[in-house]
Coordinates of C-alpha atoms and ligand atoms in Angstrom, one line a residue:
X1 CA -25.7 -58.4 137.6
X2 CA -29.0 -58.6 136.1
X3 CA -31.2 -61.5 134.6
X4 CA -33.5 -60.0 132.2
X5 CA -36.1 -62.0 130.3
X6 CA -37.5 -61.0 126.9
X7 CA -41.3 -62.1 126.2
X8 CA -43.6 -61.6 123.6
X9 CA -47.3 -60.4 124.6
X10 CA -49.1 -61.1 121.0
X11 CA -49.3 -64.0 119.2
X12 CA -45.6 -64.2 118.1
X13 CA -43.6 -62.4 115.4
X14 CA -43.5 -59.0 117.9
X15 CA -40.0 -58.4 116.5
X16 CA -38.4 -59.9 119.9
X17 CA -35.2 -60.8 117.4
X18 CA -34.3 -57.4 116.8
X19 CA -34.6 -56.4 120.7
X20 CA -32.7 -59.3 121.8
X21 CA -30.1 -58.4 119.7
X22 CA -30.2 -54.6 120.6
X23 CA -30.0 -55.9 124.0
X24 CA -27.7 -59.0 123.9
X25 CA -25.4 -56.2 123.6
X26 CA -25.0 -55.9 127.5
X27 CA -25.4 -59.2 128.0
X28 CA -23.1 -62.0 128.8
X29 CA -25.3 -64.6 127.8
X30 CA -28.2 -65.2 125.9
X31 CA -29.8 -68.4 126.6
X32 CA -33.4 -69.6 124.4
X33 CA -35.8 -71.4 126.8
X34 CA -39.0 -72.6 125.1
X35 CA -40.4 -73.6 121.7
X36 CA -37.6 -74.7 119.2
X37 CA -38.0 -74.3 115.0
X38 CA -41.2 -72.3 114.8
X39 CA -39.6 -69.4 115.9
X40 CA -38.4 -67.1 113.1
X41 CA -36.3 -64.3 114.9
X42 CA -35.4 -61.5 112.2
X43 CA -32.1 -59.3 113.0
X44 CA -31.2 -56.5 110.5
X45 CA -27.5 -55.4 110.5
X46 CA -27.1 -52.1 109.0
X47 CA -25.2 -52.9 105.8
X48 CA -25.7 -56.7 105.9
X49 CA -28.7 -59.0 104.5
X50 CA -31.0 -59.7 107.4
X51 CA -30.1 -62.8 109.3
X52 CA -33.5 -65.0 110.4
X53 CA -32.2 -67.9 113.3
X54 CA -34.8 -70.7 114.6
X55 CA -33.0 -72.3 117.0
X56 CA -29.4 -70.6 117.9
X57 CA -30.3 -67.6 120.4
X58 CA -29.9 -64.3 118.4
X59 CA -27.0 -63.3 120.8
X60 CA -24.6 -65.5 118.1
X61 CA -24.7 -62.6 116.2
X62 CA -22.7 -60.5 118.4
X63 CA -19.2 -61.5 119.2
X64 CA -18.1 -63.0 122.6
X65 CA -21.4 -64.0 123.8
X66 CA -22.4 -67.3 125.0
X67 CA -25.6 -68.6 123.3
X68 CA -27.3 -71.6 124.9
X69 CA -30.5 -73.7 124.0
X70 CA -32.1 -74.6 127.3
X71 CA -33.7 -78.1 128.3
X72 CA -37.0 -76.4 127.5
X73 CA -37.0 -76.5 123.7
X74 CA -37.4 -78.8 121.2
X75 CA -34.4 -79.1 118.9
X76 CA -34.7 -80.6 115.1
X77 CA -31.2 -81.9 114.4
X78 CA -31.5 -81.1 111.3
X79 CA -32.3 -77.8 111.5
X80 CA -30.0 -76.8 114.0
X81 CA -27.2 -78.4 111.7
X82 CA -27.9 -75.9 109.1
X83 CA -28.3 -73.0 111.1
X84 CA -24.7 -73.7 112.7
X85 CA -23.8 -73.9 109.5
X86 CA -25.6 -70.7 107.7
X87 CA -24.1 -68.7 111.1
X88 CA -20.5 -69.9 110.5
X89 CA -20.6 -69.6 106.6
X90 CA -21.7 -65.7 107.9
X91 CA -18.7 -65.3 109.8
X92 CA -20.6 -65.8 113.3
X93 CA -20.2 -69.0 116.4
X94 CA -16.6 -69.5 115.2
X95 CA -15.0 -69.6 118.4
X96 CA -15.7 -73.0 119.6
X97 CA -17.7 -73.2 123.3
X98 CA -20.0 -70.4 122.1
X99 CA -23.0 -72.6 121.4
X100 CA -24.1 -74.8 124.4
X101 CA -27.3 -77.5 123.8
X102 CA -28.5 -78.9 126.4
X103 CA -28.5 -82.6 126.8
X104 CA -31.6 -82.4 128.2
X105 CA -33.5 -81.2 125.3
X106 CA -36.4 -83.0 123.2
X107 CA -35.6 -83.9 119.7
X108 CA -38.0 -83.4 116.8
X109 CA -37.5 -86.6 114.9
X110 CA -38.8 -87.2 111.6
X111 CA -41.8 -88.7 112.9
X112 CA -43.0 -85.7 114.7
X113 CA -42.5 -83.4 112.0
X114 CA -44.9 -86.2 109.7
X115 CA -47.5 -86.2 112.3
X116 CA -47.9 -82.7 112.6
X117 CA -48.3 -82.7 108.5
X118 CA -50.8 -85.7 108.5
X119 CA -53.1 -84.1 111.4
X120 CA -53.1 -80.5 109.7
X121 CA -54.2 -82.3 106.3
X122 CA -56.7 -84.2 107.8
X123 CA -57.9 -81.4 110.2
X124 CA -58.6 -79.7 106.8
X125 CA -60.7 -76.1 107.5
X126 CA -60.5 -76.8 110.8
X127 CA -56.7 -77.0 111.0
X128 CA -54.5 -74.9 113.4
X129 CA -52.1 -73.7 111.1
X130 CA -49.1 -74.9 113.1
X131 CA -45.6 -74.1 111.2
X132 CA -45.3 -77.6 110.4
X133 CA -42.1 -78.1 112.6
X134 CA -43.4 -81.2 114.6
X135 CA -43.4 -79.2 117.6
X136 CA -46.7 -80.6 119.3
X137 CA -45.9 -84.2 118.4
X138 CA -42.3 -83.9 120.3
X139 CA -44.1 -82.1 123.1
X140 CA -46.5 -84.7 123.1
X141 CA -44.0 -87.2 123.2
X142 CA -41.9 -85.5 126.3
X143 CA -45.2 -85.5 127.9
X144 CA -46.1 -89.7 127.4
X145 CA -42.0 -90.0 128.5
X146 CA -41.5 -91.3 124.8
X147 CA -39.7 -88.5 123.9
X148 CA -35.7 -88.6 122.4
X149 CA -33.6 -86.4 124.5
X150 CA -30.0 -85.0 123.0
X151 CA -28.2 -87.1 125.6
X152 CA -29.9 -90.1 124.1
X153 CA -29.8 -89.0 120.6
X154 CA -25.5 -88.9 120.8
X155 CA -25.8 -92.7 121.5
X156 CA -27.5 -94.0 118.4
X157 CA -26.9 -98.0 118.8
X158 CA -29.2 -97.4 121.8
X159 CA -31.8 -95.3 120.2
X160 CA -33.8 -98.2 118.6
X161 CA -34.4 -99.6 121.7
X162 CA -36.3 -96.7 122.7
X163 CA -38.1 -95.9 120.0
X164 CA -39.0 -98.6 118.0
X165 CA -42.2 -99.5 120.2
X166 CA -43.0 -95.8 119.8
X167 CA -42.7 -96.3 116.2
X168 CA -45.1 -99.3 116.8
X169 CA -47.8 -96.6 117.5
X170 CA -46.9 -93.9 115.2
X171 CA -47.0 -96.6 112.4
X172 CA -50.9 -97.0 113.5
X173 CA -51.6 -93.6 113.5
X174 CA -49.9 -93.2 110.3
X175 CA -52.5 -96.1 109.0
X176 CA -55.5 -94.1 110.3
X177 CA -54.5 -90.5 108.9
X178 CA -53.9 -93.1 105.5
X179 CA -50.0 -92.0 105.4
X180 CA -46.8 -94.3 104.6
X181 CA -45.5 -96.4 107.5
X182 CA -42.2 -95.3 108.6
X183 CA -39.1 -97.8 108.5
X184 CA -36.6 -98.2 112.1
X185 CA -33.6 -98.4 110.2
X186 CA -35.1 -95.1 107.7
X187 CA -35.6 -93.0 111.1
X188 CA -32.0 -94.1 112.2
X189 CA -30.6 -93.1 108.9
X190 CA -29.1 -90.1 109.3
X191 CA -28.9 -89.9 113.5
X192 CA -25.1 -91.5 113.6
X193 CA -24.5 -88.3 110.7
X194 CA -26.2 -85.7 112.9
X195 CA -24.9 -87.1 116.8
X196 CA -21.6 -86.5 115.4
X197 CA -22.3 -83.1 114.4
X198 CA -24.0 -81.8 117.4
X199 CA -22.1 -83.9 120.0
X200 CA -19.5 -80.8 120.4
X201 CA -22.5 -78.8 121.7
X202 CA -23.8 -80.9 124.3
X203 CA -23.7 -80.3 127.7
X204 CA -25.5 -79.5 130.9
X205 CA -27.0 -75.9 130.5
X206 CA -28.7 -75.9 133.7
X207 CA -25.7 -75.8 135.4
X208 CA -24.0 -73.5 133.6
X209 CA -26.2 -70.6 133.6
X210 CA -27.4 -71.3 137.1
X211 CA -23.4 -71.1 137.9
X212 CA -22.9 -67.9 135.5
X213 CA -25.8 -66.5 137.9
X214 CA -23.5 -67.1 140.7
X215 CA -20.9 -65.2 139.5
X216 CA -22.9 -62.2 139.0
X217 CA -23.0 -62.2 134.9
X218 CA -25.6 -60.6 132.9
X219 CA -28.2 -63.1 131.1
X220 CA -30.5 -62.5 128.6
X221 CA -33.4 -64.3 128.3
X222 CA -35.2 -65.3 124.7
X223 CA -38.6 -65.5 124.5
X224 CA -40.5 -67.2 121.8
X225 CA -44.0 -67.1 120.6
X226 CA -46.1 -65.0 122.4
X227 CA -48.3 -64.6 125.5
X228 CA -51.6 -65.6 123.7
X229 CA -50.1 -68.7 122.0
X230 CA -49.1 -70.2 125.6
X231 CA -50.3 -73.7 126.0
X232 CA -52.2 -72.6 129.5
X233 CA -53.2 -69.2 128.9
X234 CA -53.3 -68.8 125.2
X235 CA -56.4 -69.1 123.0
X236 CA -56.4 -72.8 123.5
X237 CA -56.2 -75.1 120.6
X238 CA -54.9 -72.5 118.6
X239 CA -51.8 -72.2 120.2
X240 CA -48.5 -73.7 120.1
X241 CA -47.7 -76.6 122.8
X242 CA -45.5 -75.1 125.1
X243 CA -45.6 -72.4 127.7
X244 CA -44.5 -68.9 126.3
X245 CA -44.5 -66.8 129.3
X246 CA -41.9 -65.5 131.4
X247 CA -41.8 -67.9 134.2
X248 CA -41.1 -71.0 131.6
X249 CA -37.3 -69.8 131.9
X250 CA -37.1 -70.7 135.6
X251 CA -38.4 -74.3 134.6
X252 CA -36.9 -74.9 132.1
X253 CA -33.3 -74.0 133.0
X254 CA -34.0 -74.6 136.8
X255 CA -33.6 -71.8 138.7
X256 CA -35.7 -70.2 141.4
X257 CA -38.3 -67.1 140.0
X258 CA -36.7 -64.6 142.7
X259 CA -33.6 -64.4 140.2
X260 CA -35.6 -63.0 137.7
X261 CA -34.7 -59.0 137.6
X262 CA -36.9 -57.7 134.8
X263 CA -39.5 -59.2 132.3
X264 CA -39.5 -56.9 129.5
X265 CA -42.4 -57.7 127.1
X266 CA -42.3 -56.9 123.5
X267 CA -45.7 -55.8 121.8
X268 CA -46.3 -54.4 118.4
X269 CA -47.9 -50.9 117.4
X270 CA -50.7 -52.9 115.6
X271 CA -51.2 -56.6 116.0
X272 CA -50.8 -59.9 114.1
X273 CA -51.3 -63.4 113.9
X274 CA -50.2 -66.1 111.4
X275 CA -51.9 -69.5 112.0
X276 CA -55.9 -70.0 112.6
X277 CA -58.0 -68.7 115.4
X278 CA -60.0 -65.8 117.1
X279 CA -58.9 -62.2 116.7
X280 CA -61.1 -59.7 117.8
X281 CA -59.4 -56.6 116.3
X282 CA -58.7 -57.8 113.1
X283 CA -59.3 -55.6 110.3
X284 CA -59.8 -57.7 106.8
X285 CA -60.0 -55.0 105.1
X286 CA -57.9 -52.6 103.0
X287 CA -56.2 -51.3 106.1
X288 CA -55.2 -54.4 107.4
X289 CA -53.6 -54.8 103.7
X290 CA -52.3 -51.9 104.3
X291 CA -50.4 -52.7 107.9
X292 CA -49.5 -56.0 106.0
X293 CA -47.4 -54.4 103.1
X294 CA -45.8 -51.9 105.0
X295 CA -45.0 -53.7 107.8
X296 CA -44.0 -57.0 105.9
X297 CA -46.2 -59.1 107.5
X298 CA -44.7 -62.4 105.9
X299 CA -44.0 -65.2 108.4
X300 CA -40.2 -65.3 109.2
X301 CA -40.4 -69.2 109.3
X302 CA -43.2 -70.1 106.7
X303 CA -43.9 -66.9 104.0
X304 CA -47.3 -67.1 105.4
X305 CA -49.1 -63.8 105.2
X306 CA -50.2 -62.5 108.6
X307 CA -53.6 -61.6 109.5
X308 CA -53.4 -58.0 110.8
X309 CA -55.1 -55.6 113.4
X310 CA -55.1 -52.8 115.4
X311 CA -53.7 -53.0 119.0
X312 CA -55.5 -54.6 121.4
X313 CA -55.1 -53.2 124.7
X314 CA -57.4 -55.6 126.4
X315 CA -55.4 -59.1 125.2
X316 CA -51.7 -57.0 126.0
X317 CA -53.6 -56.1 129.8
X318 CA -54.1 -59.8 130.1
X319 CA -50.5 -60.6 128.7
X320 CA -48.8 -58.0 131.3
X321 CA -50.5 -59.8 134.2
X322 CA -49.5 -63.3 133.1
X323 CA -46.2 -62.3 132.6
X324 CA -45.7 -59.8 135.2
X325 CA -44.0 -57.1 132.9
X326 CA -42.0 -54.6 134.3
X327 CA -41.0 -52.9 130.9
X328 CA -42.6 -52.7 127.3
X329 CA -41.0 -52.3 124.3
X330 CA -43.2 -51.3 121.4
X331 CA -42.1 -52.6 118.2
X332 CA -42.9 -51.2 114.2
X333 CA -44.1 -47.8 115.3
X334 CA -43.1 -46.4 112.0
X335 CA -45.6 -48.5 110.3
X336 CA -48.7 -47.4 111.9
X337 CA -47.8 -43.8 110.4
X338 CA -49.8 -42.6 107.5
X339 CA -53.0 -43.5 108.9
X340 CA -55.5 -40.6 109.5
X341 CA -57.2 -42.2 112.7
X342 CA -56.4 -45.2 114.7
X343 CA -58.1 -47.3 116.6
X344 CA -57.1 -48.4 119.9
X345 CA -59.1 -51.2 121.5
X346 CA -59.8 -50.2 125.2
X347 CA -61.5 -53.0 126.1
X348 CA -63.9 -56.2 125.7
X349 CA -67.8 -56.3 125.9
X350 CA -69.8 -59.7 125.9
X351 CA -73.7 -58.8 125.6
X352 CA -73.1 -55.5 125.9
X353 CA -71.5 -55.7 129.4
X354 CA -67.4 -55.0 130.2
X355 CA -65.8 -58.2 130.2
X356 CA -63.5 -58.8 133.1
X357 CA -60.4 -61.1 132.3
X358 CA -60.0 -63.0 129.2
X359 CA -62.6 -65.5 128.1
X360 CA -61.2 -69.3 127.5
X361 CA -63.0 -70.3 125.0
X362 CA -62.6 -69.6 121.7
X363 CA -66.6 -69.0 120.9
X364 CA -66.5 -66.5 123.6
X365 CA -63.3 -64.8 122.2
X366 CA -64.9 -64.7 119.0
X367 CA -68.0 -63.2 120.7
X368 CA -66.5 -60.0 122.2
X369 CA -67.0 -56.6 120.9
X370 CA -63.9 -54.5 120.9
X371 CA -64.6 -51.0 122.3
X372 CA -62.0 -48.4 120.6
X373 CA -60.9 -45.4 121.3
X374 CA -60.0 -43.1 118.0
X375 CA -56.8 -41.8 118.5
X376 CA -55.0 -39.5 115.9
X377 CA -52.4 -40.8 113.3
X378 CA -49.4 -39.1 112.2
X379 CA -47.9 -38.6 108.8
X380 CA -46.3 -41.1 106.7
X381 CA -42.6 -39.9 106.5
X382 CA -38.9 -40.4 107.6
X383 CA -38.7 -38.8 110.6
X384 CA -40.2 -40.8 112.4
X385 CA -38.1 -43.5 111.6
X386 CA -35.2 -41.7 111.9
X387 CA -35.3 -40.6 115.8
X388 CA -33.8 -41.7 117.9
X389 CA -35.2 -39.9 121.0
X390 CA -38.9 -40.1 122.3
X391 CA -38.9 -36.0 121.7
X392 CA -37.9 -36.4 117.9
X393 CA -41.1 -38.8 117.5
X394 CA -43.9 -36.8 116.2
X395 CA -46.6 -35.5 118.7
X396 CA -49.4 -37.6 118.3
X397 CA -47.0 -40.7 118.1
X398 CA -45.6 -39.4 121.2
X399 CA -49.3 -39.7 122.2
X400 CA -49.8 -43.0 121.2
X401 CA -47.3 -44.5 123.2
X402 CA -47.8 -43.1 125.9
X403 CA -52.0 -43.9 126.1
X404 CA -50.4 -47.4 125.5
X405 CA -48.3 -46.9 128.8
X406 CA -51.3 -45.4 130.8
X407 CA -53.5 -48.3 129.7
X408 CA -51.3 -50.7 130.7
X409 CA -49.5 -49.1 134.3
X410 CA -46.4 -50.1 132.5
X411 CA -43.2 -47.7 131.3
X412 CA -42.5 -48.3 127.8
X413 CA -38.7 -48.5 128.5
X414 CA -37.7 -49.2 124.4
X415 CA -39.6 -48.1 120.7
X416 CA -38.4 -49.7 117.7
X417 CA -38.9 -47.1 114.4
X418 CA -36.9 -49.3 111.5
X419 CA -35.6 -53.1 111.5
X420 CA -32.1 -52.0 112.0
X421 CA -30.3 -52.6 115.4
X422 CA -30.0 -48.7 115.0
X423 CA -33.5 -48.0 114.7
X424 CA -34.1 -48.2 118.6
X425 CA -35.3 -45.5 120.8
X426 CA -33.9 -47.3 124.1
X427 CA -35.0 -45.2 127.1
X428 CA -34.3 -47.3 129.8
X429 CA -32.0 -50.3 129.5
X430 CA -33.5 -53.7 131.5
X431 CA -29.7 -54.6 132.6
X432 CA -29.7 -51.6 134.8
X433 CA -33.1 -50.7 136.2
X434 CA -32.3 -53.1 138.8
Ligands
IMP1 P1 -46.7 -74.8 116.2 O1 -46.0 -74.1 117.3 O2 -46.0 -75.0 114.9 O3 -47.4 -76.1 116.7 O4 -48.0 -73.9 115.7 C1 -49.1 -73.6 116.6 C2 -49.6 -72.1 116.4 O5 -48.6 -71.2 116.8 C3 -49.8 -71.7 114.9 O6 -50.9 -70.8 114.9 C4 -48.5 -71.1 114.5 O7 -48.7 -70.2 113.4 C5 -48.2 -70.3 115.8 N1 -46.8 -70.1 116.0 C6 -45.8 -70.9 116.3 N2 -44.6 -70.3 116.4 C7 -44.8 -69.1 116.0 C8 -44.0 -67.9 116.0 O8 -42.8 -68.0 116.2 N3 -44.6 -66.8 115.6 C9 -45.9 -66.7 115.3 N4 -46.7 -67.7 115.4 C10 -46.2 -68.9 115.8

């Protein structure tokens, strides 16, 4: 048995879909532990239109498998009702059982997905460039203990008990940020609707997976986000509200960190970030365009174009350490190819001396000279995305990953060359290094 979890060690969109789903493959269950509708997960079946879910774990795309959504996230009702939907209308989740919620979960309620609007707006340049989903304001509401759990959501002629004096203040805050007052009965509108809907799904997912460990089964762990967008350890404010590393599966399923066999972390060739904030190796300039077309570098959950870079080597030392990562899988080679010379950043200086660690501010972040390291490219062709074996890569992009692996005293166990599940150089599978 193994329990494998699945991180990202960027800010977000590393292509973690596409390995979850390469690896659900020897899993029993996947189960999603963190964040909720920001996510975009991406999964390319050869011969199929690629499938993007937000909420549902990616393992619903592969039959048999249990998916579950753990206490940890944030669910939009919504949402999830039309992603059950869009899988099922696909020809995936049909069997019933396969999808467990937990009744533990927050709910993004129309509120929270207003706040978040209202605050960006007024915010204005200064604005995070949050997806919009009314994550923080249901995060912010678990937090105060104000928050709409599913088990409270499936009994709507109690819900406005509990949060019409919430509504109380949002109605204020609404005033202030000079938006329309919401209406009780307006917010209760649709919840009998969507209770209905999702009631089949509820259930205790604590206990299940902590009883699925018991009996030896293979869980996968989903990972959202990224390592630098972690509420603690991220480049705080501009980060999403939750904590995105490994060890936010053992809290919020609720199981001990000793049953945690392998934290694989998931980085790009190159790096991106969609949203506001510092990025030290950012290139705004024609090659960053250049990363940016060929790579797609669209956001999977808004269309927003991503800010792109080359690989920083001194943010994915500080994500390895946070995350304790035993295996790296290096996403998108294929699209650094074409470029003469790359840059690799080595490392951070501040005032012309090494930096140590990763600075907390943001002025400091934004103060930091990369230092790179030139590193030859390799040609723009179809080779490289169609090996599948680390000797078929081309030389000096078998080079690359491996100065990646050196620089970070961790084995890059999986490459990903193409967005097909097919497109996978897996070296070492997570379910059985253990
Ligand atoms: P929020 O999570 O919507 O509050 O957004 C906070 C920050 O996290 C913004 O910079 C978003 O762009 C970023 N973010 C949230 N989810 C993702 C994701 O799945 N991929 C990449 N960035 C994300």
């Amino acid at each position: 048995m193994s329990n494998v979890v699945v991180v990202g060690l960027q800010w977000g969109d590393e292509g973690k879909g596409k390995i979850i789903d390469v690896l659900a493959e020897f899993a029993d269950l996947v189960v999603r532990f963190q964040g909720g509708a920001n996510a975009g997960h991406t999964i390319g079946i050869e011969g199929r239109e690629p499938i993007i879910t937000h909420l549902v774990p990616t393992g619903a795309l592969r039959p048999g498998k249990q998916v579950v959504i753990g206490p940890g996230m944030v669910v939009d009702p919504a949402a999830l009702i039309e992603e059950i939907d869009m899988l099922q209308g696909a020809g995936f989740l049909s069997e019933p059982g396969r999808l467990l919620v937990s009744d533990r979960a927050h709910m993004v309620m129309p509120y929270h997905k207003l706040l978040d609007r209202a605050r960006e707006a007024a915010k204005g340049d200064a604005k995070i460039g949050t997806t919009l989903r009314g994550i923080g304001p249901c995060l912010e509401d678990k937090a105060a203990r104000s928050g709409v759990r599913l088990a409270d959501f499936l009994r709507p002629e109690k819900l406005a008990e509990r949060i019409g004096p919430r509504l109380q203040e949002i109605n204020a805050v609404l005033d202030m940020l000079g938006q329309q007052r919401l209406r009780l009965d307006d917010v209760l509108a649709d919840v009998a609707g969507q209770a209905a809907r999702l009631e089949p799904f509820a259930g205790d997912a604590g206990l299940l997976v902590r009883r699925q460990m018991a009996r030896g089964r293979n869980i996968l762990f989903e990972g959202a986000q990224g390592a630098l967008l972690d509420i603690d350890h991220g480049t705080y404010p501009f980060v999403t509200s939750s904590n995105t590393l490994a060890a936010a599966a053992c809290t919020s399923l609720g199981f001990g960190p000793r049953r945690i066999d392998c934290v694989v972390g998931v980085a790009k060739a190159y790096t991106t970030r969609v949203g506001a904030g510092p990025f030290p190796t950012e290139m705004e300039d024609d090659r960053g365009e250049m990363l940016r077309r060929r790579g797609g570098e669209f956001g999977a959950t808004t269309g927003r174009p991503r800010r792109c870079g080359w690989l920083d080597l001194a943010a994915l030392r500080h994500a390895v350490e946070l995350n304790g990562v035993d295996s790296l899988c290096l996403t998108k080679l294929d699209v650094v190819g074409g470029v003469d010379r790359i840059q690799l950043c080595t490392g951070y200086r501040l005032q012309g001396e090494p930096l140590e660690g990763f600075p907390a501010t943001v002025e400091r972040l934004q103060q930091v000279e990369p230092e790179y390291e030139q590193v030859e490219g390799w040609p723009e062709d179809d080779s490289l995305g169609s090996a599948r074996e680390f000797e078929a890569l081309a030389a000096p992009a078998r080079r690359y990953v491996q100065k990646v692996e050196a620089m970070l005293n961790v084995p890059v166990d999986m490459i990903s060359v193409g967005p097909g599940r097919n497109d996978t150089i897996l070296l070492n599978n997570p379910f059985r290094r253990s």
